[in-house]
Amino acid sequence: MIIIGEKINGSIPSMAKAIANRDEEWIKKIAKAQADVGADYIDCCASVDVDEVETRHWMIDLIQSVTDTPIAVDSPDARVCIEASKFCKRPGMINSVSGEGDKIEVVFPVIADTKWSVMALLCDDTGIPKTAQDRIRVLDRIMAEAEKYGIAQNRIHIDPLIEMLCTAEDGIAMVREVMSYIKEHYPKVHISGAISNISFNLPYRKIINIAFTVMAMNAGMDSAVMDPLSRDLRGAIYATDALMGEDFMCMEYIGAFREDIFGPQK
Amino acid sequence: MIIIGEKINGSIPSMAKAIANRDEEWIKKIAKAQADVGADYIDCCASVDVDEVETRHWMIDLIQSVTDTPIAVDSPDARVCIEASKFCKRPGMINSVSGEGDKIEVVFPVIADTKWSVMALLCDDTGIPKTAQDRIRVLDRIMAEAEKYGIAQNRIHIDPLIEMLCTAEDGIAMVREVMSYIKEHYPKVHISGAISNISFNLPYRKIINIAFTVMAMNAGMDSAVMDPLSRDLRGAIYATDALMGEDFMCMEYIGAFREDIFGPQK
């Protein structure tokens, strides 16, 4: 599982406060904590109205002062992503493009001949499509553009858009259908998503997140925007790999337990 | 999910002690606790060498003094199961038969024209078959016998035999193959198993049990021998039902949370 650590995001109240107060130690601490438990990317989202690029520059420098883990430069504004990406010392991830507006045209040419990855959301100017078919239509368009720019499948993470379960009528059937399609038609693409969206508005969210992750991994998900410090979720991911036959003799599971990535808090 | 509460079993040290000391209050307490959180059957296994039937009689009476929940009469000796079942006030479950010896011949004629259910394990005189094909062979034989005696599919719980993950080479692929076969060929049979076997010899067993249960439910498991007081496991089962689209608006999930079946311990 490719883990995009989600904790440096201005939409989280404690982080919003840290950004507003220019609390450098807090941001460095959260960056290092996520890197220490094996996050593959550190997401960096300011969620502030002014000085979007400048604030990200300051945050990216802080992250890079404590870890070499690549950064996922996160903004709804593709131009901000591209501008902020210039402050990264090593290739990371643009988070995100979608079928909306000119995002693809802004991002794909810039990252074409680089080692940057990109997160692509299956929405477009009509909003979030309600059917699998319509999301697949967005997917196919994004993938056609990626091919045009020579961006390899394995640099692309597709977020089929995980929506809250509490108002779904068929559980996650539709998202699983999209995942199956991706797996079949673009086998090297990473299937991703923001896990915690699934449990919005429900009690005891952690167990919904875990059950969803197990099911989504079985449907092909191999990337996730998540809290890498969620110990039980991390344990469930290692367990699922083992149950799927992808962890010989449970060596990875046992190793991660020994490294205190999951298990009872010591 | 049909839950067969596993806690009254002489192989559990605290229960062995209670049985040896004839600690009636302990056994009644554990019976009631399992019934109170919605167990569908209370398993009753003495695991003592002497007076197997008599000990079970005493235990069954204790269970029946605190709850009307049906009892799963549990012994490796099919004759003990049948003898002990006579003390039950209402139809429960014979736990278990298999392709071994004359178990089927002992049990099926007796329960044929009753409302008793039966747990059938997919092993035989050769032991636990190593391949899906060989387990399916045992299954087909058991089901042919059941048909002969007119035992409806929905009275039969099949345990495909869940073995420890730590020595498996392909995760649970083989068990999932057996489950798929059952689902396809005997759609009304309940697919069951002793969940905690999967995590034997591994650290932090609970997360393996949870991930396994989510995957097994997706493969058709709708019955389990488990601890109904495992709060996170119960939560994961409700969550999985919702994710599978079998819990409209998450009403069951939310209801179970409100009834304190899962969630943070209050």
Coordinates of C-alpha atoms in Angstrom, one line a residue:
Chain A
M1 CA 0.0 0.0 0.0
I2 CA 1.3 3.4 -1.0
I3 CA 0.5 5.7 1.9
I4 CA -0.1 9.4 1.4
G5 CA 0.0 10.8 4.9
E6 CA -2.9 13.2 5.2
K7 CA -2.1 15.0 8.5
I8 CA -0.5 18.2 7.2
N9 CA -3.7 19.8 6.0
G10 CA -5.2 23.1 6.9
S11 CA -8.7 21.6 7.0
I12 CA -7.7 19.8 10.2
P13 CA -8.3 22.3 13.1
S14 CA -5.1 21.7 15.0
M15 CA -3.1 22.1 11.7
A16 CA -5.0 25.2 10.7
K17 CA -4.0 26.7 14.0
A18 CA -0.4 25.7 13.5
I19 CA -0.4 27.3 10.0
A20 CA -2.0 30.5 11.3
N21 CA 0.4 30.8 14.2
R22 CA 3.4 29.8 12.0
D23 CA 4.1 27.0 14.5
E24 CA 7.1 25.4 12.8
E25 CA 7.8 22.8 15.4
W26 CA 4.3 21.4 15.2
I27 CA 4.4 21.0 11.4
K28 CA 7.9 19.4 11.6
K29 CA 6.8 17.1 14.3
I30 CA 3.7 15.9 12.3
A31 CA 5.8 15.5 9.1
K32 CA 8.5 13.4 10.9
A33 CA 5.9 11.3 12.8
Q34 CA 4.3 10.3 9.5
A35 CA 7.6 9.6 7.8
D36 CA 8.9 7.6 10.7
V37 CA 6.0 5.1 10.4
G38 CA 6.6 4.7 6.7
A39 CA 4.4 7.1 4.8
D40 CA 5.4 7.1 1.2
Y41 CA 4.3 10.7 0.6
I42 CA 3.7 13.6 3.0
D43 CA 0.7 15.5 1.8
C44 CA 1.0 19.2 2.1
C45 CA -2.2 21.3 1.9
A46 CA -2.4 24.8 3.3
S47 CA -6.2 25.4 2.9
V48 CA -5.7 29.1 3.4
D49 CA -7.1 31.8 1.2
V50 CA -4.1 34.1 0.8
D51 CA -0.5 33.5 -0.2
E52 CA -1.3 29.9 -1.2
V53 CA 2.0 29.3 -2.9
E54 CA 4.0 31.2 -0.3
T55 CA 2.4 29.3 2.6
R56 CA 3.1 26.0 0.9
H57 CA 6.7 27.1 0.2
W58 CA 7.2 27.6 3.9
M59 CA 5.5 24.3 4.8
I60 CA 7.4 22.3 2.2
D61 CA 10.7 23.7 3.5
L62 CA 9.7 22.6 7.0
I63 CA 8.8 19.1 5.9
Q64 CA 12.0 18.8 3.9
S65 CA 14.0 19.9 6.9
V66 CA 13.0 16.7 8.8
T67 CA 12.5 14.1 6.2
D68 CA 13.4 13.0 2.6
T69 CA 10.0 11.5 2.1
P70 CA 8.5 12.9 -1.1
I71 CA 5.8 15.5 -0.8
A72 CA 2.3 15.4 -2.3
V73 CA 1.6 19.0 -3.2
D74 CA -2.1 19.4 -2.5
S75 CA -4.4 22.1 -3.7
P76 CA -7.7 22.3 -5.5
D77 CA -5.9 24.9 -7.8
A78 CA -3.7 23.0 -10.2
R79 CA -1.6 26.1 -10.8
V80 CA -0.8 26.4 -7.1
C81 CA 0.3 22.7 -7.2
I82 CA 2.6 23.4 -10.1
E83 CA 4.1 26.5 -8.5
A84 CA 4.5 24.9 -5.1
S85 CA 6.0 21.8 -6.6
K86 CA 9.1 23.9 -7.6
F87 CA 10.1 24.1 -4.0
C88 CA 10.4 20.3 -3.7
K89 CA 13.9 18.9 -3.7
R90 CA 12.7 15.6 -5.2
P91 CA 9.9 14.4 -7.3
G92 CA 6.6 13.9 -5.4
M93 CA 3.0 13.9 -6.3
I94 CA 0.6 16.5 -7.7
N95 CA -2.6 16.2 -5.7
S96 CA -4.7 16.6 -7.8
V97 CA -6.1 16.8 -11.3
S98 CA -9.5 15.7 -12.5
G99 CA -11.7 16.2 -15.5
E100 CA -12.5 19.6 -14.2
G101 CA -11.6 22.8 -16.1
D102 CA -8.1 22.9 -17.5
K103 CA -6.4 21.0 -14.7
I104 CA -5.1 18.3 -17.0
E105 CA -3.8 20.8 -19.5
V106 CA -2.1 22.7 -16.7
V107 CA -0.4 19.7 -15.0
F108 CA 0.3 17.0 -17.5
P109 CA 2.6 19.0 -19.8
V110 CA 4.7 20.1 -16.8
I111 CA 5.1 16.7 -15.3
A112 CA 5.3 14.8 -18.6
D113 CA 9.1 14.3 -18.7
T114 CA 9.7 14.2 -14.9
K115 CA 9.4 11.5 -12.3
W116 CA 6.4 13.2 -10.6
S117 CA 3.3 11.2 -9.8
V118 CA -0.2 12.6 -10.0
M119 CA -3.5 12.0 -8.2
A120 CA -6.5 12.1 -10.6
L121 CA -10.0 12.4 -9.3
L122 CA -12.9 11.1 -11.3
C123 CA -15.0 14.2 -11.3
D124 CA -15.5 16.8 -14.0
D125 CA -17.3 20.1 -14.7
T126 CA -20.6 18.3 -14.0
G127 CA -19.5 17.6 -10.4
I128 CA -19.1 14.1 -9.0
P129 CA -20.7 11.6 -11.4
K130 CA -23.4 9.5 -9.8
T131 CA -22.8 6.3 -11.9
A132 CA -19.8 4.1 -12.4
Q133 CA -20.2 4.6 -16.2
D134 CA -19.9 8.4 -15.9
R135 CA -16.8 8.1 -13.7
I136 CA -15.3 5.7 -16.1
R137 CA -15.9 8.2 -18.9
V138 CA -13.8 10.7 -16.9
L139 CA -11.2 8.1 -16.2
D140 CA -10.8 7.2 -19.9
R141 CA -10.4 10.8 -20.8
I142 CA -7.7 11.4 -18.2
M143 CA -5.9 8.2 -19.3
A144 CA -6.0 9.2 -22.9
E145 CA -4.5 12.5 -22.0
A146 CA -1.8 10.8 -19.9
E147 CA -0.9 8.6 -22.8
K148 CA -0.7 11.6 -25.1
Y149 CA 1.9 13.2 -22.7
G150 CA 3.7 9.9 -22.2
I151 CA 2.9 9.7 -18.5
A152 CA 3.3 6.1 -17.5
Q153 CA 0.4 4.3 -15.8
N154 CA 2.4 3.6 -12.7
R155 CA 2.9 7.4 -12.1
I156 CA -0.9 7.8 -11.9
H157 CA -3.0 7.4 -8.8
I158 CA -6.8 7.3 -9.5
D159 CA -9.2 8.3 -6.8
P160 CA -12.6 6.9 -7.9
L161 CA -14.1 9.3 -5.3
I162 CA -15.1 7.6 -2.1
E163 CA -18.3 9.1 -0.7
M164 CA -19.9 8.7 2.6
L165 CA -21.5 5.3 3.3
C166 CA -24.3 6.7 5.4
T167 CA -26.3 7.9 2.4
A168 CA -25.3 5.2 -0.1
E169 CA -28.0 2.9 -1.2
D170 CA -25.8 0.0 -2.4
G171 CA -22.9 0.2 -0.1
I172 CA -19.7 0.6 -2.1
A173 CA -20.8 -1.5 -5.1
M174 CA -20.4 1.4 -7.5
V175 CA -16.9 2.3 -6.4
R176 CA -15.9 -1.4 -6.6
E177 CA -17.2 -1.4 -10.1
V178 CA -15.0 1.5 -11.0
M179 CA -12.0 -0.1 -9.3
S180 CA -12.6 -3.4 -11.2
Y181 CA -12.6 -1.4 -14.4
I182 CA -9.4 0.4 -13.6
K183 CA -7.7 -2.9 -12.7
E184 CA -8.8 -4.5 -15.9
H185 CA -8.1 -1.7 -18.3
Y186 CA -5.2 0.1 -16.7
P187 CA -3.5 -2.6 -14.7
K188 CA -0.5 -0.5 -13.7
V189 CA -2.4 2.5 -12.5
H190 CA -2.6 2.9 -8.7
I191 CA -6.1 2.8 -7.3
S192 CA -6.3 5.3 -4.5
G193 CA -8.7 7.4 -2.5
A194 CA -9.3 9.3 0.8
I195 CA -10.3 6.4 3.0
S196 CA -11.9 8.4 5.8
N197 CA -14.5 9.9 3.5
I198 CA -16.4 6.6 3.7
S199 CA -17.2 7.0 7.4
F200 CA -18.3 10.6 7.4
N201 CA -21.3 11.2 9.7
L202 CA -21.2 7.7 11.2
P203 CA -20.2 6.7 14.7
Y204 CA -17.0 4.9 15.5
R205 CA -15.5 5.8 12.1
K206 CA -12.4 3.7 12.6
I207 CA -14.1 0.4 12.1
I208 CA -15.9 1.5 8.9
N209 CA -12.5 2.8 7.6
I210 CA -10.9 -0.5 8.3
A211 CA -13.7 -2.7 6.8
F212 CA -13.7 -0.4 3.7
T213 CA -10.0 -0.6 3.3
V214 CA -10.0 -4.4 3.4
M215 CA -12.7 -4.6 0.8
A216 CA -11.1 -1.9 -1.4
M217 CA -7.7 -3.6 -1.3
N218 CA -9.5 -6.8 -2.4
A219 CA -10.9 -4.7 -5.3
G220 CA -7.4 -3.5 -6.3
M221 CA -6.8 -0.4 -4.1
D222 CA -3.0 -0.1 -3.6
S223 CA -2.7 3.5 -2.6
A224 CA -4.5 5.7 0.0
V225 CA -4.7 9.1 1.4
M226 CA -4.9 8.3 5.1
D227 CA -3.5 8.9 8.6
P228 CA -0.4 6.6 8.7
L229 CA -0.5 6.9 12.5
S230 CA -3.9 5.0 12.6
R231 CA -2.5 1.9 14.2
D232 CA -5.4 -0.4 13.7
L233 CA -5.9 0.7 10.1
R234 CA -2.2 0.1 9.4
G235 CA -2.5 -3.3 11.1
A236 CA -5.5 -4.1 8.9
I237 CA -3.6 -3.2 5.8
Y238 CA -0.7 -5.6 6.7
A239 CA -3.2 -8.3 7.7
T240 CA -5.1 -7.9 4.3
D241 CA -1.8 -8.2 2.4
A242 CA -1.2 -11.5 4.2
L243 CA -4.7 -12.8 3.7
M244 CA -4.5 -12.0 0.0
G245 CA -1.3 -14.1 -0.1
E246 CA 1.0 -11.2 -0.7
D247 CA 3.1 -11.6 2.5
F248 CA 5.0 -14.8 2.7
M249 CA 4.7 -16.4 6.2
C250 CA 3.3 -13.0 7.4
M251 CA 6.9 -11.7 7.6
E252 CA 5.9 -8.1 6.7
Y253 CA 3.0 -8.2 9.2
I254 CA 5.2 -9.5 12.0
G255 CA 7.9 -7.0 11.1
A256 CA 5.6 -4.1 11.2
F257 CA 4.2 -5.2 14.6
R258 CA 7.8 -5.4 15.9
E259 CA 8.5 -2.0 14.6
D260 CA 5.5 -0.8 16.6
I261 CA 3.6 0.4 13.5
F262 CA 0.4 -1.2 14.9
G263 CA -0.6 -3.2 18.0
P264 CA -1.4 -2.1 21.5
Q265 CA 0.1 1.3 22.1
K266 CA 3.3 0.9 24.2
Chain B
M1 CA -24.3 -12.9 10.5
I2 CA -25.3 -15.8 12.6
I3 CA -23.1 -15.8 15.7
I4 CA -22.3 -18.9 17.6
G5 CA -20.9 -17.6 20.9
E6 CA -17.7 -19.6 21.7
K7 CA -17.0 -18.6 25.2
I8 CA -18.4 -21.6 27.1
N9 CA -15.7 -24.0 26.1
G10 CA -13.5 -26.1 28.4
S11 CA -10.5 -25.4 26.2
I12 CA -10.5 -21.8 27.5
P13 CA -8.5 -21.9 30.7
S14 CA -10.8 -19.7 32.8
M15 CA -13.8 -21.8 31.6
A16 CA -11.9 -25.0 32.3
K17 CA -11.4 -23.8 35.9
A18 CA -15.1 -22.9 36.2
I19 CA -16.1 -26.3 35.0
A20 CA -13.7 -28.1 37.3
N21 CA -14.8 -26.0 40.3
R22 CA -18.5 -26.3 39.3
D23 CA -18.6 -22.5 39.3
E24 CA -22.3 -22.1 38.3
E25 CA -22.3 -18.3 38.6
W26 CA -19.4 -17.9 36.2
I27 CA -21.0 -20.1 33.5
K28 CA -24.3 -18.4 33.9
K29 CA -22.6 -15.0 33.6
I30 CA -20.8 -15.9 30.4
A31 CA -23.9 -17.4 28.9
K32 CA -26.0 -14.3 29.7
A33 CA -23.3 -11.9 28.5
Q34 CA -23.2 -13.6 25.1
A35 CA -27.0 -13.7 24.8
D36 CA -27.3 -10.1 25.8
V37 CA -25.2 -8.9 23.0
G38 CA -27.1 -10.9 20.4
A39 CA -25.4 -14.3 20.0
D40 CA -27.7 -16.6 18.0
Y41 CA -26.4 -19.7 19.6
I42 CA -24.5 -20.4 22.8
D43 CA -21.9 -23.0 22.2
C44 CA -21.5 -25.5 25.0
C45 CA -18.3 -27.6 25.0
A46 CA -17.1 -29.3 28.2
S47 CA -13.7 -30.5 27.0
V48 CA -13.4 -32.9 29.9
D49 CA -12.5 -36.5 29.7
V50 CA -15.0 -38.0 32.1
D51 CA -18.8 -37.7 32.3
E52 CA -19.0 -35.9 29.1
V53 CA -22.7 -36.1 28.8
E54 CA -23.4 -35.4 32.5
T55 CA -21.1 -32.4 32.5
R56 CA -22.9 -31.0 29.5
H57 CA -26.2 -31.7 31.0
W58 CA -25.2 -29.6 34.0
M59 CA -23.9 -26.8 31.8
I60 CA -26.9 -26.8 29.4
D61 CA -29.2 -26.4 32.4
L62 CA -27.2 -23.5 33.7
I63 CA -27.3 -21.8 30.2
Q64 CA -31.0 -22.4 30.0
S65 CA -31.6 -20.9 33.4
V66 CA -30.4 -17.5 32.2
T67 CA -31.3 -17.4 28.5
D68 CA -33.6 -18.8 25.8
T69 CA -30.9 -18.5 23.2
P70 CA -30.5 -21.9 21.4
I71 CA -27.5 -24.0 22.4
A72 CA -24.8 -25.4 20.1
V73 CA -24.0 -28.7 21.6
D74 CA -20.3 -29.1 21.0
S75 CA -18.2 -32.3 21.1
P76 CA -15.9 -34.1 18.8
D77 CA -17.9 -37.2 19.7
A78 CA -21.1 -37.1 17.7
R79 CA -22.8 -39.5 20.1
V80 CA -22.1 -37.1 23.0
C81 CA -23.7 -34.3 21.0
I82 CA -26.9 -36.4 20.4
E83 CA -27.1 -37.4 24.0
A84 CA -26.6 -33.9 25.3
S85 CA -29.0 -32.4 22.8
K86 CA -31.8 -34.2 24.7
F87 CA -31.4 -31.8 27.6
C88 CA -32.1 -28.7 25.4
K89 CA -35.5 -27.2 25.8
R90 CA -35.5 -25.9 22.2
P91 CA -33.8 -26.9 18.9
G92 CA -30.2 -25.7 18.7
M93 CA -27.2 -26.9 16.7
I94 CA -25.1 -30.1 16.7
N95 CA -21.5 -29.0 16.6
S96 CA -20.3 -30.9 14.7
V97 CA -20.3 -33.6 12.0
S98 CA -17.7 -34.1 9.3
G99 CA -16.8 -36.7 6.8
E100 CA -15.0 -38.5 9.6
G101 CA -16.1 -42.0 10.8
D102 CA -19.8 -42.5 11.2
K103 CA -20.6 -39.0 12.5
I104 CA -23.1 -38.3 9.7
E105 CA -24.8 -41.7 10.2
V106 CA -25.1 -40.9 13.9
V107 CA -26.4 -37.4 13.6
F108 CA -28.4 -37.0 10.4
P109 CA -31.1 -39.6 11.1
V110 CA -31.7 -38.2 14.6
I111 CA -32.1 -34.6 13.5
A112 CA -33.8 -35.3 10.2
D113 CA -37.3 -34.5 11.2
T114 CA -36.5 -31.8 13.7
K115 CA -35.6 -28.1 13.6
W116 CA -32.0 -28.7 14.7
S117 CA -29.2 -27.2 12.8
V118 CA -25.9 -28.8 12.2
M119 CA -22.3 -27.6 11.8
A120 CA -20.4 -29.7 9.3
L121 CA -16.6 -29.6 9.0
L122 CA -14.9 -30.4 5.7
C123 CA -12.5 -33.0 7.0
D124 CA -12.7 -36.8 6.8
D125 CA -10.8 -39.8 7.8
T126 CA -7.7 -38.6 5.9
G127 CA -7.6 -35.5 8.1
I128 CA -7.9 -31.9 6.9
P129 CA -7.7 -32.0 3.1
K130 CA -5.0 -29.7 1.8
T131 CA -6.7 -28.7 -1.5
A132 CA -10.0 -27.0 -2.2
Q133 CA -10.9 -29.9 -4.5
D134 CA -10.6 -32.5 -1.7
R135 CA -12.6 -30.3 0.8
I136 CA -15.3 -29.9 -1.9
R137 CA -15.4 -33.7 -2.2
V138 CA -16.2 -34.0 1.5
L139 CA -18.7 -31.2 1.1
D140 CA -20.5 -32.9 -1.7
R141 CA -20.7 -36.1 0.2
I142 CA -22.1 -34.4 3.3
M143 CA -24.7 -32.5 1.2
A144 CA -25.8 -35.7 -0.6
E145 CA -26.4 -37.3 2.8
A146 CA -28.3 -34.3 4.0
E147 CA -30.5 -34.4 1.0
K148 CA -31.1 -38.1 1.6
Y149 CA -32.4 -37.3 5.1
G150 CA -34.3 -34.3 4.0
I151 CA -32.3 -31.8 6.0
A152 CA -32.8 -28.4 4.3
Q153 CA -29.8 -26.4 3.2
N154 CA -30.6 -23.6 5.6
R155 CA -30.2 -25.9 8.6
I156 CA -26.6 -26.7 7.6
H157 CA -23.6 -24.6 8.5
I158 CA -20.4 -25.5 6.6
D159 CA -17.1 -24.9 8.2
P160 CA -14.6 -25.0 5.3
L161 CA -11.9 -25.2 8.0
I162 CA -10.1 -22.0 8.6
E163 CA -6.4 -22.7 9.3
M164 CA -3.7 -20.4 10.7
L165 CA -2.5 -17.8 8.3
C166 CA 1.1 -17.7 9.5
T167 CA 1.9 -20.9 7.7
A168 CA -0.3 -20.4 4.6
E169 CA 1.4 -19.9 1.3
D170 CA -1.4 -18.3 -0.6
G171 CA -3.3 -16.5 2.2
I172 CA -6.9 -17.6 2.3
A173 CA -7.2 -18.2 -1.5
M174 CA -8.1 -21.9 -0.9
V175 CA -10.7 -21.3 1.7
R176 CA -12.2 -18.5 -0.5
E177 CA -12.4 -21.0 -3.4
V178 CA -14.3 -23.5 -1.2
M179 CA -16.6 -20.7 0.0
S180 CA -17.3 -19.7 -3.6
Y181 CA -18.2 -23.2 -4.5
I182 CA -20.6 -23.5 -1.6
K183 CA -22.3 -20.3 -2.5
E184 CA -22.7 -21.3 -6.1
H185 CA -23.8 -25.0 -5.5
Y186 CA -25.6 -24.8 -2.2
P187 CA -26.8 -21.2 -2.0
K188 CA -28.9 -21.6 1.1
V189 CA -26.3 -23.3 3.2
H190 CA -24.7 -21.1 5.8
I191 CA -20.9 -20.6 5.3
S192 CA -19.3 -20.6 8.7
G193 CA -16.1 -21.2 10.6
A194 CA -14.1 -20.5 13.7
I195 CA -12.8 -17.1 13.0
S196 CA -10.0 -16.9 15.5
N197 CA -8.2 -19.9 14.0
I198 CA -6.9 -17.7 11.3
S199 CA -4.7 -15.6 13.6
F200 CA -3.1 -18.5 15.6
N201 CA 0.5 -17.8 16.5
L202 CA 0.4 -14.2 15.2
P203 CA 0.7 -11.1 17.2
Y204 CA -2.2 -8.7 17.6
R205 CA -4.7 -11.4 16.6
K206 CA -7.7 -9.1 16.6
I207 CA -6.8 -7.2 13.5
I208 CA -6.2 -10.4 11.5
N209 CA -9.5 -11.7 12.7
I210 CA -11.2 -8.5 11.6
A211 CA -9.6 -8.4 8.2
F212 CA -10.3 -12.1 7.6
T213 CA -14.0 -11.7 8.6
V214 CA -14.5 -8.8 6.2
M215 CA -12.9 -10.8 3.4
A216 CA -14.8 -14.0 4.3
M217 CA -18.2 -12.1 4.4
N218 CA -17.5 -10.9 1.0
A219 CA -16.9 -14.5 -0.1
G220 CA -20.3 -15.5 1.4
M221 CA -19.6 -16.3 5.1
D222 CA -22.8 -15.6 7.0
S223 CA -22.2 -17.6 10.2
A224 CA -19.3 -17.7 12.6
V225 CA -18.0 -19.4 15.8
M226 CA -16.7 -16.3 17.6
D227 CA -16.6 -14.2 20.7
P228 CA -19.7 -12.1 20.5
L229 CA -18.2 -9.7 23.0
S230 CA -15.3 -8.8 20.7
R231 CA -16.5 -5.3 20.2
D232 CA -14.3 -4.3 17.2
L233 CA -15.1 -7.6 15.4
R234 CA -18.8 -7.0 15.9
G235 CA -18.4 -3.5 14.6
A236 CA -16.5 -4.7 11.6
I237 CA -19.3 -7.2 10.8
Y238 CA -22.0 -4.4 11.0
A239 CA -19.7 -2.2 8.9
T240 CA -19.2 -4.9 6.3
D241 CA -22.9 -5.5 5.9
A242 CA -23.3 -1.8 5.3
L243 CA -20.4 -1.7 2.8
M244 CA -21.9 -4.7 1.0
G245 CA -25.2 -2.7 0.6
E246 CA -27.1 -4.9 3.1
D247 CA -27.8 -2.2 5.7
F248 CA -30.0 0.5 4.3
M249 CA -28.7 3.9 5.5
C250 CA -26.5 2.1 8.0
M251 CA -29.5 1.8 10.3
E252 CA -28.3 -1.6 11.8
Y253 CA -24.8 -0.3 12.2
I254 CA -26.0 2.8 14.0
G255 CA -28.5 0.8 16.1
A256 CA -25.9 -1.6 17.2
F257 CA -23.6 1.2 18.2
R258 CA -26.3 2.8 20.2
E259 CA -27.0 -0.6 21.9
D260 CA -23.3 -0.5 22.9
I261 CA -22.5 -3.7 21.0
F262 CA -19.4 -2.0 19.6
G263 CA -17.6 1.3 19.9
P264 CA -15.4 2.7 22.7
Q265 CA -16.1 0.8 25.9
K266 CA -18.3 3.0 28.2

